[in-house]
Amino acid sequence: MQNCVGALDGTYIEVHVLANDKPRYRSRKNNVATNVLGVCAPDMQFIYVLPGWEGSAADGRVLRDALSRPNGLVVPRGKF
């Protein structure tokens, strides 16, 4: 994987939220959780972490947000 920047994946971390917020934070597996995106370089060092998305958020939505933030995830040109 010569042009690979590293690896990215999302994970859920169970959280306690107000009763009114539980539907937003409920994951597809019915847990109340926050969705966290982590990105590692090829040497397995974290280069970007984006916590705080509600558990029901789709992975693509979280990734788009990470790429669009002012200090967000940057993928070097010609890399994937």
Coordinates of C-alpha atoms in Angstrom, one line a residue:
M1 CA 0.0 0.0 0.0
Q2 CA 2.5 2.5 -1.2
N3 CA 0.2 5.6 -1.3
C4 CA -1.7 4.8 1.8
V5 CA -1.7 7.4 4.5
G6 CA -2.7 5.0 7.3
A7 CA -6.0 3.6 8.6
L8 CA -9.2 5.0 9.9
D9 CA -12.1 3.5 11.8
G10 CA -14.9 4.6 14.1
T11 CA -15.8 3.1 17.4
Y12 CA -18.6 3.6 19.9
I13 CA -18.1 4.6 23.5
E14 CA -21.0 4.2 25.8
V15 CA -22.1 7.5 27.4
H16 CA -24.7 8.8 29.9
V17 CA -26.8 11.6 28.5
L18 CA -30.1 13.3 29.5
A19 CA -33.2 11.3 28.7
N20 CA -34.2 13.8 26.0
D21 CA -30.9 13.2 24.1
K22 CA -31.0 9.4 24.3
P23 CA -32.7 8.9 20.9
R24 CA -29.9 10.8 19.1
Y25 CA -27.2 8.9 20.9
R26 CA -28.7 5.4 20.5
S27 CA -26.6 3.3 18.1
R28 CA -27.8 0.7 15.6
K29 CA -27.1 -1.9 18.3
N30 CA -29.4 0.0 20.7
N31 CA -26.6 1.3 23.0
V32 CA -26.4 4.9 24.1
A33 CA -23.0 5.9 22.8
T34 CA -20.9 8.5 21.2
N35 CA -19.2 7.8 17.8
V36 CA -15.4 8.4 17.8
L37 CA -13.3 8.5 14.6
G38 CA -9.7 7.6 14.9
V39 CA -7.0 7.9 12.2
C40 CA -3.6 6.2 12.4
A41 CA -0.4 6.7 10.3
P42 CA 1.3 3.6 8.9
D43 CA 3.5 3.5 12.1
M44 CA 0.2 3.0 14.1
Q45 CA 0.5 6.5 15.8
F46 CA -2.8 8.4 16.0
I47 CA -2.7 11.5 13.8
Y48 CA -6.4 12.5 14.2
V49 CA -9.2 11.8 16.6
L50 CA -12.8 13.2 16.4
P51 CA -15.0 12.4 19.3
G52 CA -18.5 13.6 20.1
W53 CA -20.8 12.5 17.3
E54 CA -24.0 10.9 18.4
G55 CA -24.2 7.1 18.1
S56 CA -26.8 7.2 15.4
A57 CA -24.5 9.3 13.0
A58 CA -23.4 7.5 9.9
D59 CA -19.7 6.9 9.3
G60 CA -19.7 8.9 6.1
R61 CA -21.2 11.9 7.9
V62 CA -18.6 11.8 10.6
L63 CA -15.8 11.5 8.0
R64 CA -17.2 14.4 5.9
D65 CA -17.2 16.5 9.1
A66 CA -13.6 15.6 9.9
L67 CA -12.5 16.6 6.4
S68 CA -14.4 19.9 6.4
R69 CA -13.3 21.3 9.8
P70 CA -10.7 24.2 9.8
N71 CA -8.2 22.0 11.7
G72 CA -9.7 18.8 10.4
L73 CA -8.3 15.6 8.9
V74 CA -6.0 16.3 5.9
V75 CA -5.3 13.7 3.3
P76 CA -2.2 14.7 1.3
R77 CA -2.7 15.1 -2.5
G78 CA -2.1 11.8 -4.4
K79 CA -2.7 9.7 -1.2
F80 CA -5.7 7.7 -0.2

